[in-house]
Amino acid sequence: MAQSTQAPKTQERILSRAKEIAQVHGIAGVSFRDIAAHIGIKSASVHHHFPSKGDLTVALVRMQRAETESALARIEGEADFRERMRSFVNLFRTHLVTGNRFCLCGMMGAEVAGLPEQAQHELADFFDACAGWLEAQIAAEGTRLRWSPYASPAQVARLFVASLEGAMLIARVHQDVAHFDAAIGVLLDGLSQD
Amino acid sequence: MAQSTQAPKTQERILSRAKEIAQVHGIAGVSFRDIAAHIGIKSASVHHHFPSKGDLTVALVRMQRAETESALARIEGEADFRERMRSFVNLFRTHLVTGNRFCLCGMMGAEVAGLPEQAQHELADFFDACAGWLEAQIAAEGTRLRWSPYASPAQVARLFVASLEGAMLIARVHQDVAHFDAAIGVLLDGLSQD
DNA sequence: GTGCCTACCTATCACCAGATAGGCAAGAGG
DNA sequence: CCTCTTGCCTATCTGGTGATAGGTAGGCAC
């Protein structure tokens, strides 16, 4: 039971620090030495928990996926459709207003060419999960949305997720959430009922 | 006049290689040695043209901005609005179908935290230029577009640019342009006249 | 010819990255 | 008591990075 007292704490702290750096500087900007120094151990000890950087990378995406999926499940409990949409958007918006970070998966998406194959797959799953969840929410609204006559729920969901990532990226360049809100606001309005 | 025969060619080849790598692996993935080896000179000679990596980075954004602005000016000559929109989209789509690359500025946007300040400004200008151009095109269509009652040309333009970047990012993860086309197709349809 | 500029070279720094080998202390379970 | 595992350590390796100093060859201007 020693494992469940101290050991996991270290793993979590490693992942937490790695995520923080990755959201700002990318996976390439994450270093074992920085992580080690930040949590008070040595870089060799980080290798003990995550033998290679690839392992750390995969663990990072997995963690993000798990977090997001549980968040989506929680949001699904909210009654009002527009409220759910707003909560969904806030899942991403939060990163911007907390140290001008990027979505972890968005950042790793940019770096995708250098990632381990498994991380690439998990990353694709992440975006599919987001779009899939969104599609289900939209589909449940039937034909009441402004988009309904023109595009399928699946299409709108994909556009939505893409817009979120792109709007975050651009808002980060401008260091101004207003750019994010302006772009996504249009989308949210478009999802309103006529 | 020796300058205009050989010298600029080398600079262009440096920038060309740097851009190619940056679009796939990011600025962090660009190395002076790789550039040098690829064009058949030594890394110290690359430093001769671009003293520091920051200089190279800034030059890269500047080049991209210039290219894009001249492309936009060219597209502006096309008569049909929807054709112009399609050409605009193709400006970005091209990167995907040519080696699954990302938009240079999109990639640098992800890495923005580590860029020289000047590069950050130029990057912001790039996105402003794209959105500004698009806004003008949309505004010129008056109230004939499906969006017109619901959002201003400026808002739609920002959403459009954000969607392009995000859709490229996600399509790259899936290694499938169809993801890009699906998302952006909705947007293009939305810009059609009722 | 002399001086200067440009483009490139060789040779080398200092630094930081990921990764590995081997050891040490603590706790668990036989 | 003994052994095995876990978590962390020290010490070190290899390789790649940006960057610099100083040299050389060619062309152009005076």
Tab-separated table of C-alpha atoms (C1' of nucleotides) in Angstrom:
chain	number	residue	atom	x	y	z
A	1	MET	CA	0.000	0.000	0.000
A	2	ALA	CA	3.044	2.216	0.009
A	3	GLN	CA	2.275	2.758	-3.592
A	4	SER	CA	-0.945	4.605	-2.959
A	5	THR	CA	0.522	7.048	-0.433
A	6	GLN	CA	3.613	8.585	-1.945
A	7	ALA	CA	4.305	7.066	-5.333
A	8	PRO	CA	1.285	8.213	-7.259
A	9	LYS	CA	1.676	11.694	-5.863
A	10	THR	CA	5.032	11.997	-7.584
A	11	GLN	CA	3.653	10.706	-10.852
A	12	GLU	CA	0.858	13.206	-10.663
A	13	ARG	CA	3.228	16.024	-9.929
A	14	ILE	CA	5.395	15.038	-12.858
A	15	LEU	CA	2.411	14.979	-15.159
A	16	SER	CA	1.111	18.239	-13.764
A	17	ARG	CA	4.355	20.074	-14.366
A	18	ALA	CA	4.793	18.490	-17.789
A	19	LYS	CA	1.301	19.557	-18.770
A	20	GLU	CA	1.864	23.094	-17.591
A	21	ILE	CA	5.005	23.475	-19.684
A	22	ALA	CA	3.569	21.648	-22.672
A	23	GLN	CA	0.591	23.973	-22.790
A	24	VAL	CA	2.877	26.963	-23.082
A	25	HIS	CA	5.979	25.733	-24.901
A	26	GLY	CA	4.905	22.444	-26.376
A	27	ILE	CA	6.120	18.937	-25.701
A	28	ALA	CA	9.458	19.903	-27.181
A	29	GLY	CA	9.800	22.467	-24.419
A	30	VAL	CA	9.309	19.895	-21.682
A	31	SER	CA	12.536	18.628	-20.160
A	32	PHE	CA	13.129	15.935	-17.574
A	33	ARG	CA	15.522	18.215	-15.755
A	34	ASP	CA	12.993	21.011	-15.464
A	35	ILE	CA	10.341	18.680	-14.153
A	36	ALA	CA	12.754	17.148	-11.671
A	37	ALA	CA	13.972	20.501	-10.393
A	38	HIS	CA	10.435	21.807	-10.097
A	39	ILE	CA	9.172	18.970	-7.915
A	40	GLY	CA	12.389	18.454	-5.990
A	41	ILE	CA	13.801	15.207	-7.343
A	42	LYS	CA	16.450	14.257	-9.890
A	43	SER	CA	15.952	13.749	-13.599
A	44	ALA	CA	16.898	10.079	-13.335
A	45	SER	CA	13.992	9.667	-10.945
A	46	VAL	CA	11.610	11.075	-13.499
A	47	HIS	CA	12.889	8.420	-15.877
A	48	HIS	CA	12.002	5.884	-13.194
A	49	HIS	CA	8.332	6.823	-13.536
A	50	PHE	CA	8.356	7.487	-17.273
A	51	PRO	CA	11.237	5.592	-18.871
A	52	SER	CA	11.270	7.629	-22.053
A	53	LYS	CA	9.915	10.968	-23.154
A	54	GLY	CA	7.554	9.110	-25.425
A	55	ASP	CA	6.060	7.356	-22.421
A	56	LEU	CA	5.573	10.679	-20.693
A	57	THR	CA	3.960	12.111	-23.794
A	58	VAL	CA	1.502	9.269	-24.138
A	59	ALA	CA	0.630	9.451	-20.445
A	60	LEU	CA	-0.008	13.150	-20.856
A	61	VAL	CA	-2.528	12.707	-23.662
A	62	ARG	CA	-4.204	9.882	-21.803
A	63	MET	CA	-4.589	12.031	-18.728
A	64	GLN	CA	-6.042	14.873	-20.748
A	65	ARG	CA	-8.474	12.557	-22.465
A	66	ALA	CA	-9.640	11.105	-19.177
A	67	GLU	CA	-10.083	14.543	-17.629
A	68	THR	CA	-11.997	15.845	-20.594
A	69	GLU	CA	-14.244	12.839	-20.871
A	70	SER	CA	-15.226	13.061	-17.234
A	71	ALA	CA	-15.843	16.777	-17.638
A	72	LEU	CA	-18.076	16.117	-20.630
A	73	ALA	CA	-20.020	13.536	-18.647
A	74	ARG	CA	-20.511	16.092	-15.900
A	75	ILE	CA	-21.685	18.785	-18.310
A	76	GLU	CA	-24.103	16.376	-19.882
A	77	GLY	CA	-26.056	16.577	-16.648
A	78	GLU	CA	-26.921	20.218	-17.186
A	79	ALA	CA	-30.452	20.690	-18.366
A	80	ASP	CA	-30.330	23.623	-20.734
A	81	PHE	CA	-28.769	23.075	-24.136
A	82	ARG	CA	-27.223	26.511	-24.440
A	83	GLU	CA	-25.861	26.226	-20.934
A	84	ARG	CA	-24.209	22.963	-21.892
A	85	MET	CA	-22.666	24.602	-24.928
A	86	ARG	CA	-21.364	27.422	-22.818
A	87	SER	CA	-19.871	24.995	-20.316
A	88	PHE	CA	-18.255	23.099	-23.143
A	89	VAL	CA	-16.662	26.232	-24.499
A	90	ASN	CA	-15.467	27.164	-21.029
A	91	LEU	CA	-13.598	23.896	-20.845
A	92	PHE	CA	-11.243	25.373	-23.417
A	93	ARG	CA	-11.550	29.048	-22.618
A	94	THR	CA	-10.194	28.367	-19.152
A	95	HIS	CA	-6.732	27.641	-20.537
A	96	LEU	CA	-6.540	31.086	-22.097
A	97	VAL	CA	-7.419	32.999	-18.977
A	98	THR	CA	-5.049	30.926	-16.849
A	99	GLY	CA	-1.634	32.027	-17.993
A	100	ASN	CA	-2.448	32.310	-21.682
A	101	ARG	CA	-2.075	28.578	-22.164
A	102	PHE	CA	-3.104	26.521	-25.144
A	103	CYS	CA	-5.217	23.391	-25.075
A	104	LEU	CA	-2.783	20.553	-24.384
A	105	CYS	CA	-4.145	18.500	-27.242
A	106	GLY	CA	-4.172	21.483	-29.550
A	107	MET	CA	-0.513	22.069	-28.809
A	108	MET	CA	0.326	18.424	-29.316
A	109	GLY	CA	-1.693	18.519	-32.507
A	110	ALA	CA	0.670	21.134	-33.853
A	111	GLU	CA	3.628	18.965	-32.885
A	112	VAL	CA	1.984	15.779	-34.106
A	113	ALA	CA	4.739	14.905	-36.576
A	114	GLY	CA	7.221	14.291	-33.787
A	115	LEU	CA	4.982	12.343	-31.446
A	116	PRO	CA	5.014	8.592	-30.760
A	117	GLU	CA	2.492	6.806	-32.910
A	118	GLN	CA	0.347	5.874	-29.950
A	119	ALA	CA	0.137	9.487	-28.840
A	120	GLN	CA	-0.999	10.389	-32.337
A	121	HIS	CA	-3.815	7.874	-32.134
A	122	GLU	CA	-4.910	9.029	-28.705
A	123	LEU	CA	-4.834	12.579	-29.936
A	124	ALA	CA	-7.116	11.727	-32.826
A	125	ASP	CA	-9.392	9.978	-30.342
A	126	PHE	CA	-9.481	13.094	-28.215
A	127	PHE	CA	-10.769	15.256	-31.033
A	128	ASP	CA	-13.187	12.557	-32.098
A	129	ALA	CA	-14.496	12.312	-28.562
A	130	CYS	CA	-15.089	16.052	-28.352
A	131	ALA	CA	-16.765	16.202	-31.737
A	132	GLY	CA	-18.771	13.070	-31.018
A	133	TRP	CA	-20.061	14.402	-27.726
A	134	LEU	CA	-20.970	17.697	-29.328
A	135	GLU	CA	-22.669	15.988	-32.221
A	136	ALA	CA	-24.863	14.035	-29.837
A	137	GLN	CA	-25.868	17.190	-27.999
A	138	ILE	CA	-26.704	18.973	-31.213
A	139	ALA	CA	-28.537	16.035	-32.704
A	140	ALA	CA	-30.702	15.826	-29.595
A	141	GLU	CA	-31.961	19.312	-30.335
A	142	GLY	CA	-33.462	18.052	-33.557
A	143	THR	CA	-34.288	20.686	-36.139
A	144	ARG	CA	-34.681	23.575	-33.760
A	145	LEU	CA	-31.273	25.122	-34.398
A	146	ARG	CA	-30.477	27.805	-36.899
A	147	TRP	CA	-27.989	25.494	-38.603
A	148	SER	CA	-30.369	22.631	-38.992
A	149	PRO	CA	-31.466	23.236	-42.566
A	150	TYR	CA	-27.945	23.673	-43.836
A	151	ALA	CA	-25.585	21.256	-42.106
A	152	SER	CA	-25.623	17.961	-40.254
A	153	PRO	CA	-24.911	17.794	-36.512
A	154	ALA	CA	-21.700	15.944	-37.329
A	155	GLN	CA	-20.496	18.710	-39.608
A	156	VAL	CA	-21.365	21.452	-37.173
A	157	ALA	CA	-19.678	19.564	-34.352
A	158	ARG	CA	-16.456	19.244	-36.326
A	159	LEU	CA	-16.528	22.897	-37.261
A	160	PHE	CA	-17.113	23.790	-33.637
A	161	VAL	CA	-14.132	21.850	-32.332
A	162	ALA	CA	-11.888	23.173	-35.084
A	163	SER	CA	-12.996	26.710	-34.328
A	164	LEU	CA	-12.262	26.291	-30.656
A	165	GLU	CA	-8.713	25.167	-31.309
A	166	GLY	CA	-8.079	27.813	-33.929
A	167	ALA	CA	-9.613	30.585	-31.872
A	168	MET	CA	-7.468	29.638	-28.896
A	169	LEU	CA	-4.369	29.621	-31.020
A	170	ILE	CA	-5.060	33.053	-32.455
A	171	ALA	CA	-6.212	34.579	-29.183
A	172	ARG	CA	-2.976	33.396	-27.635
A	173	VAL	CA	-0.977	35.182	-30.314
A	174	HIS	CA	-2.885	38.366	-29.553
A	175	GLN	CA	-2.707	37.647	-25.831
A	176	ASP	CA	-6.336	38.653	-25.664
A	177	VAL	CA	-9.287	36.391	-24.879
A	178	ALA	CA	-11.555	38.818	-26.671
A	179	HIS	CA	-10.417	37.330	-29.982
A	180	PHE	CA	-11.559	33.936	-28.761
A	181	ASP	CA	-14.873	35.209	-27.471
A	182	ALA	CA	-15.638	37.124	-30.643
A	183	ALA	CA	-15.137	34.120	-32.909
A	184	ILE	CA	-16.809	31.543	-30.692
A	185	GLY	CA	-19.643	33.886	-29.818
A	186	VAL	CA	-20.814	33.769	-33.404
A	187	LEU	CA	-20.835	30.003	-33.254
A	188	LEU	CA	-22.783	29.888	-30.003
A	189	ASP	CA	-25.320	32.282	-31.417
A	190	GLY	CA	-25.642	30.109	-34.467
A	191	LEU	CA	-26.571	27.248	-32.195
A	192	SER	CA	-29.421	29.192	-30.712
A	193	GLN	CA	-32.970	28.342	-31.532
A	194	ASP	CA	-34.739	30.568	-33.978
B	1	MET	CA	25.731	43.204	-58.726
B	2	ALA	CA	27.219	39.961	-57.582
B	3	GLN	CA	24.703	40.141	-54.824
B	4	SER	CA	21.733	39.648	-57.080
B	5	THR	CA	23.102	36.548	-58.793
B	6	GLN	CA	24.219	34.122	-56.117
B	7	ALA	CA	23.840	35.635	-52.682
B	8	PRO	CA	20.085	36.089	-52.510
B	9	LYS	CA	19.594	32.612	-53.862
B	10	THR	CA	21.250	31.186	-50.774
B	11	GLN	CA	19.104	33.275	-48.464
B	12	GLU	CA	16.022	32.094	-50.271
B	13	ARG	CA	17.117	28.497	-50.058
B	14	ILE	CA	17.758	28.866	-46.344
B	15	LEU	CA	14.318	30.352	-45.810
B	16	SER	CA	12.714	27.738	-47.997
B	17	ARG	CA	14.216	24.850	-46.068
B	18	ALA	CA	13.497	26.502	-42.736
B	19	LYS	CA	9.890	27.012	-43.714
B	20	GLU	CA	9.520	23.433	-44.834
B	21	ILE	CA	10.786	22.077	-41.522
B	22	ALA	CA	8.914	24.639	-39.454
B	23	GLN	CA	5.622	23.692	-41.068
B	24	VAL	CA	6.089	20.097	-40.024
B	25	HIS	CA	8.084	20.203	-36.786
B	26	GLY	CA	7.797	23.802	-35.686
B	27	ILE	CA	10.454	26.448	-35.284
B	28	ALA	CA	11.952	24.417	-32.471
B	29	GLY	CA	12.561	21.640	-34.980
B	30	VAL	CA	14.537	23.878	-37.302
B	31	SER	CA	18.292	23.599	-36.896
B	32	PHE	CA	21.085	25.539	-38.551
B	33	ARG	CA	22.955	22.310	-39.217
B	34	ASP	CA	20.037	20.715	-40.992
B	35	ILE	CA	19.524	23.750	-43.178
B	36	ALA	CA	23.203	23.915	-43.988
B	37	ALA	CA	23.466	20.231	-44.847
B	38	HIS	CA	20.354	20.396	-46.971
B	39	ILE	CA	21.542	23.241	-49.172
B	40	GLY	CA	25.183	22.201	-49.197
B	41	ILE	CA	26.901	24.778	-46.996
B	42	LYS	CA	28.106	24.889	-43.397
B	43	SER	CA	26.091	25.964	-40.398
B	44	ALA	CA	28.391	28.909	-39.766
B	45	SER	CA	27.473	30.173	-43.217
B	46	VAL	CA	23.820	30.095	-42.321
B	47	HIS	CA	24.676	32.269	-39.342
B	48	HIS	CA	26.325	34.640	-41.786
B	49	HIS	CA	22.937	35.273	-43.412
B	50	PHE	CA	20.859	35.076	-40.251
B	51	PRO	CA	23.044	35.851	-37.249
B	52	SER	CA	20.700	34.345	-34.697
B	53	LYS	CA	17.796	31.962	-34.752
B	54	GLY	CA	15.577	34.835	-33.748
B	55	ASP	CA	16.586	36.683	-36.904
B	56	LEU	CA	15.758	33.654	-38.992
B	57	THR	CA	12.420	33.316	-37.263
B	58	VAL	CA	11.446	36.918	-37.867
B	59	ALA	CA	12.516	36.675	-41.505
B	60	LEU	CA	10.364	33.592	-41.873
B	61	VAL	CA	7.201	35.289	-40.644
B	62	ARG	CA	7.909	38.321	-42.762
B	63	MET	CA	8.293	36.190	-45.851
B	64	GLN	CA	5.052	34.376	-45.129
B	65	ARG	CA	3.214	37.633	-44.605
B	66	ALA	CA	4.490	39.046	-47.857
B	67	GLU	CA	3.580	35.903	-49.777
B	68	THR	CA	0.123	35.784	-48.306
B	69	GLU	CA	-0.598	39.449	-48.859
B	70	SER	CA	0.364	39.225	-52.508
B	71	ALA	CA	-1.766	36.108	-52.858
B	72	LEU	CA	-4.722	37.907	-51.327
B	73	ALA	CA	-4.252	40.813	-53.711
B	74	ARG	CA	-4.265	38.375	-56.603
B	75	ILE	CA	-7.414	36.629	-55.406
B	76	GLU	CA	-9.124	39.947	-54.991
B	77	GLY	CA	-9.119	40.171	-58.762
B	78	GLU	CA	-11.465	37.223	-59.124
B	79	ALA	CA	-14.980	38.306	-59.925
B	80	ASP	CA	-17.202	35.814	-58.134
B	81	PHE	CA	-17.470	36.070	-54.374
B	82	ARG	CA	-17.756	32.360	-53.736
B	83	GLU	CA	-14.849	31.714	-56.036
B	84	ARG	CA	-12.757	34.156	-54.030
B	85	MET	CA	-13.722	32.386	-50.837
B	86	ARG	CA	-12.755	29.081	-52.321
B	87	SER	CA	-9.403	30.429	-53.462
B	88	PHE	CA	-8.822	31.863	-50.019
B	89	VAL	CA	-9.484	28.515	-48.404
B	90	ASN	CA	-7.196	26.827	-50.899
B	91	LEU	CA	-4.372	29.081	-49.775
B	92	PHE	CA	-4.403	27.073	-46.557
B	93	ARG	CA	-5.670	23.758	-47.797
B	94	THR	CA	-2.642	23.485	-50.031
B	95	HIS	CA	-0.371	22.953	-47.043
B	96	LEU	CA	-2.330	19.894	-45.994
B	97	VAL	CA	-2.211	18.149	-49.321
B	98	THR	CA	1.491	18.876	-49.744
B	99	GLY	CA	3.147	16.687	-47.176
B	100	ASN	CA	0.568	17.139	-44.436
B	101	ARG	CA	2.064	20.461	-43.436
B	102	PHE	CA	0.609	23.061	-41.153
B	103	CYS	CA	0.220	26.732	-41.924
B	104	LEU	CA	3.560	28.307	-41.007
B	105	CYS	CA	1.884	31.024	-38.978
B	106	GLY	CA	-0.443	28.553	-37.327
B	107	MET	CA	2.541	26.516	-36.224
B	108	MET	CA	4.353	29.573	-34.981
B	109	GLY	CA	1.182	30.625	-33.238
B	110	ALA	CA	1.317	27.453	-31.184
B	111	GLU	CA	4.946	28.190	-30.328
B	112	VAL	CA	4.308	31.868	-29.742
B	113	ALA	CA	5.559	31.870	-26.154
B	114	GLY	CA	9.104	31.151	-27.261
B	115	LEU	CA	9.311	33.545	-30.173
B	116	PRO	CA	11.140	36.879	-30.347
B	117	GLU	CA	8.823	39.739	-29.551
B	118	GLN	CA	8.973	41.092	-33.057
B	119	ALA	CA	7.948	37.755	-34.505
B	120	GLN	CA	4.972	37.754	-32.160
B	121	HIS	CA	3.868	41.133	-33.451
B	122	GLU	CA	4.267	40.142	-37.073
B	123	LEU	CA	2.333	36.986	-36.368
B	124	ALA	CA	-0.541	38.966	-34.917
B	125	ASP	CA	-0.403	41.200	-37.989
B	126	PHE	CA	-0.632	38.142	-40.209
B	127	PHE	CA	-3.868	36.979	-38.658
B	128	ASP	CA	-5.230	40.507	-38.647
B	129	ALA	CA	-4.402	40.858	-42.324
B	130	CYS	CA	-6.206	37.626	-43.197
B	131	ALA	CA	-9.260	38.518	-41.126
B	132	GLY	CA	-9.230	42.077	-42.400
B	133	TRP	CA	-9.111	41.012	-46.025
B	134	LEU	CA	-11.893	38.521	-45.462
B	135	GLU	CA	-13.986	41.062	-43.622
B	136	ALA	CA	-13.755	43.448	-46.557
B	137	GLN	CA	-14.827	40.735	-48.979
B	138	ILE	CA	-17.783	39.792	-46.821
B	139	ALA	CA	-18.799	43.367	-46.127
B	140	ALA	CA	-18.855	44.048	-49.852
B	141	GLU	CA	-21.542	41.421	-50.220
B	142	GLY	CA	-23.834	43.511	-48.072
B	143	THR	CA	-26.779	41.703	-46.544
B	144	ARG	CA	-27.014	38.953	-49.103
B	145	LEU	CA	-25.316	36.293	-47.031
B	146	ARG	CA	-26.965	33.793	-44.772
B	147	TRP	CA	-24.987	35.126	-41.818
B	148	SER	CA	-25.927	38.716	-42.352
B	149	PRO	CA	-28.788	38.953	-39.867
B	150	TYR	CA	-26.836	37.315	-37.090
B	151	ALA	CA	-23.219	38.439	-37.148
B	152	SER	CA	-21.052	41.285	-38.411
B	153	PRO	CA	-18.571	40.738	-41.250
B	154	ALA	CA	-15.763	41.269	-38.744
B	155	GLN	CA	-17.043	38.515	-36.489
B	156	VAL	CA	-17.566	36.082	-39.316
B	157	ALA	CA	-14.129	36.849	-40.692
B	158	ARG	CA	-12.474	36.115	-37.357
B	159	LEU	CA	-14.414	32.901	-36.993
B	160	PHE	CA	-13.413	31.922	-40.492
B	161	VAL	CA	-9.703	32.390	-39.925
B	162	ALA	CA	-9.840	30.614	-36.583
B	163	SER	CA	-11.705	27.723	-38.172
B	164	LEU	CA	-9.139	27.421	-40.920
B	165	GLU	CA	-6.280	27.143	-38.474
B	166	GLY	CA	-8.114	24.763	-36.192
B	167	ALA	CA	-9.367	22.605	-39.028
B	168	MET	CA	-5.859	22.311	-40.435
B	169	LEU	CA	-4.503	21.345	-37.049
B	170	ILE	CA	-7.088	18.631	-36.553
B	171	ALA	CA	-6.956	17.331	-40.101
B	172	ARG	CA	-3.221	16.988	-39.694
B	173	VAL	CA	-3.682	14.870	-36.598
B	174	HIS	CA	-6.029	12.620	-38.541
B	175	GLN	CA	-3.761	12.791	-41.580
B	176	ASP	CA	-6.878	13.279	-43.636
B	177	VAL	CA	-7.902	16.399	-45.535
B	178	ALA	CA	-11.503	15.263	-45.360
B	179	HIS	CA	-11.685	16.536	-41.795
B	180	PHE	CA	-10.640	19.946	-43.038
B	181	ASP	CA	-13.067	19.927	-45.935
B	182	ALA	CA	-15.974	18.831	-43.782
B	183	ALA	CA	-15.549	21.619	-41.269
B	184	ILE	CA	-14.741	24.387	-43.721
B	185	GLY	CA	-17.409	23.250	-46.148
B	186	VAL	CA	-20.051	24.219	-43.624
B	187	LEU	CA	-18.521	27.643	-43.361
B	188	LEU	CA	-18.372	28.141	-47.114
B	189	ASP	CA	-21.980	27.080	-47.423
B	190	GLY	CA	-22.907	29.538	-44.714
B	191	LEU	CA	-21.385	32.260	-46.829
B	192	SER	CA	-23.601	31.423	-49.730
B	193	GLN	CA	-26.439	33.685	-50.734
B	194	ASP	CA	-29.888	32.630	-49.752
C	1	DG	C1'	47.967	47.296	-56.263
C	2	DT	C1'	45.509	48.296	-52.149
C	3	DG	C1'	41.593	48.082	-49.492
C	4	DC	C1'	37.190	46.504	-48.645
C	5	DC	C1'	33.083	43.629	-48.850
C	6	DT	C1'	30.672	39.310	-49.361
C	7	DA	C1'	30.237	34.554	-48.934
C	8	DC	C1'	31.904	30.841	-47.299
C	9	DC	C1'	35.062	27.919	-44.621
C	10	DT	C1'	37.426	25.237	-40.269
C	11	DA	C1'	37.457	24.548	-35.650
C	12	DT	C1'	35.642	24.919	-31.478
C	13	DC	C1'	32.696	26.604	-27.388
C	14	DA	C1'	29.414	25.932	-23.759
C	15	DC	C1'	25.243	24.094	-22.989
C	16	DC	C1'	21.371	21.199	-22.564
C	17	DA	C1'	18.855	17.261	-24.088
C	18	DG	C1'	17.403	12.231	-23.190
C	19	DA	C1'	19.082	8.161	-21.471
C	20	DT	C1'	21.641	4.499	-18.683
C	21	DA	C1'	24.278	1.895	-15.052
C	22	DG	C1'	24.711	0.921	-10.610
C	23	DG	C1'	23.995	1.857	-5.699
C	24	DC	C1'	21.353	2.832	-1.407
C	25	DA	C1'	17.530	3.033	1.898
C	26	DA	C1'	12.919	1.702	3.284
C	27	DG	C1'	9.096	-1.238	3.554
C	28	DA	C1'	6.416	-5.678	2.626
C	29	DG	C1'	5.963	-10.590	2.823
C	30	DG	C1'	7.779	-15.065	3.114
D	1	DC	C1'	16.310	-12.903	9.004
D	2	DC	C1'	16.141	-12.672	4.189
D	3	DT	C1'	14.598	-11.323	-0.187
D	4	DC	C1'	12.213	-8.571	-3.388
D	5	DT	C1'	10.311	-4.289	-4.868
D	6	DT	C1'	9.933	0.605	-4.993
D	7	DG	C1'	11.628	5.179	-5.202
D	8	DC	C1'	15.195	7.809	-5.440
D	9	DC	C1'	20.053	8.809	-5.790
D	10	DT	C1'	25.102	9.859	-8.057
D	11	DA	C1'	27.695	9.847	-11.986
D	12	DT	C1'	28.195	9.656	-16.583
D	13	DC	C1'	27.512	9.089	-21.744
D	14	DT	C1'	26.286	10.442	-26.268
D	15	DG	C1'	24.528	13.543	-29.275
D	16	DG	C1'	22.609	17.743	-30.967
D	17	DT	C1'	22.019	22.750	-30.323
D	18	DG	C1'	23.082	27.870	-31.156
D	19	DA	C1'	26.876	30.589	-31.399
D	20	DT	C1'	31.675	32.506	-32.059
D	21	DA	C1'	36.526	33.458	-33.624
D	22	DG	C1'	39.346	33.702	-37.143
D	23	DG	C1'	40.795	32.467	-41.788
D	24	DT	C1'	40.373	32.328	-47.097
D	25	DA	C1'	38.961	33.274	-51.867
D	26	DG	C1'	36.810	36.199	-55.134
D	27	DG	C1'	35.036	40.468	-56.935
D	28	DC	C1'	34.682	45.470	-57.171
D	29	DA	C1'	36.271	50.437	-56.418
D	30	DC	C1'	39.602	53.642	-56.242
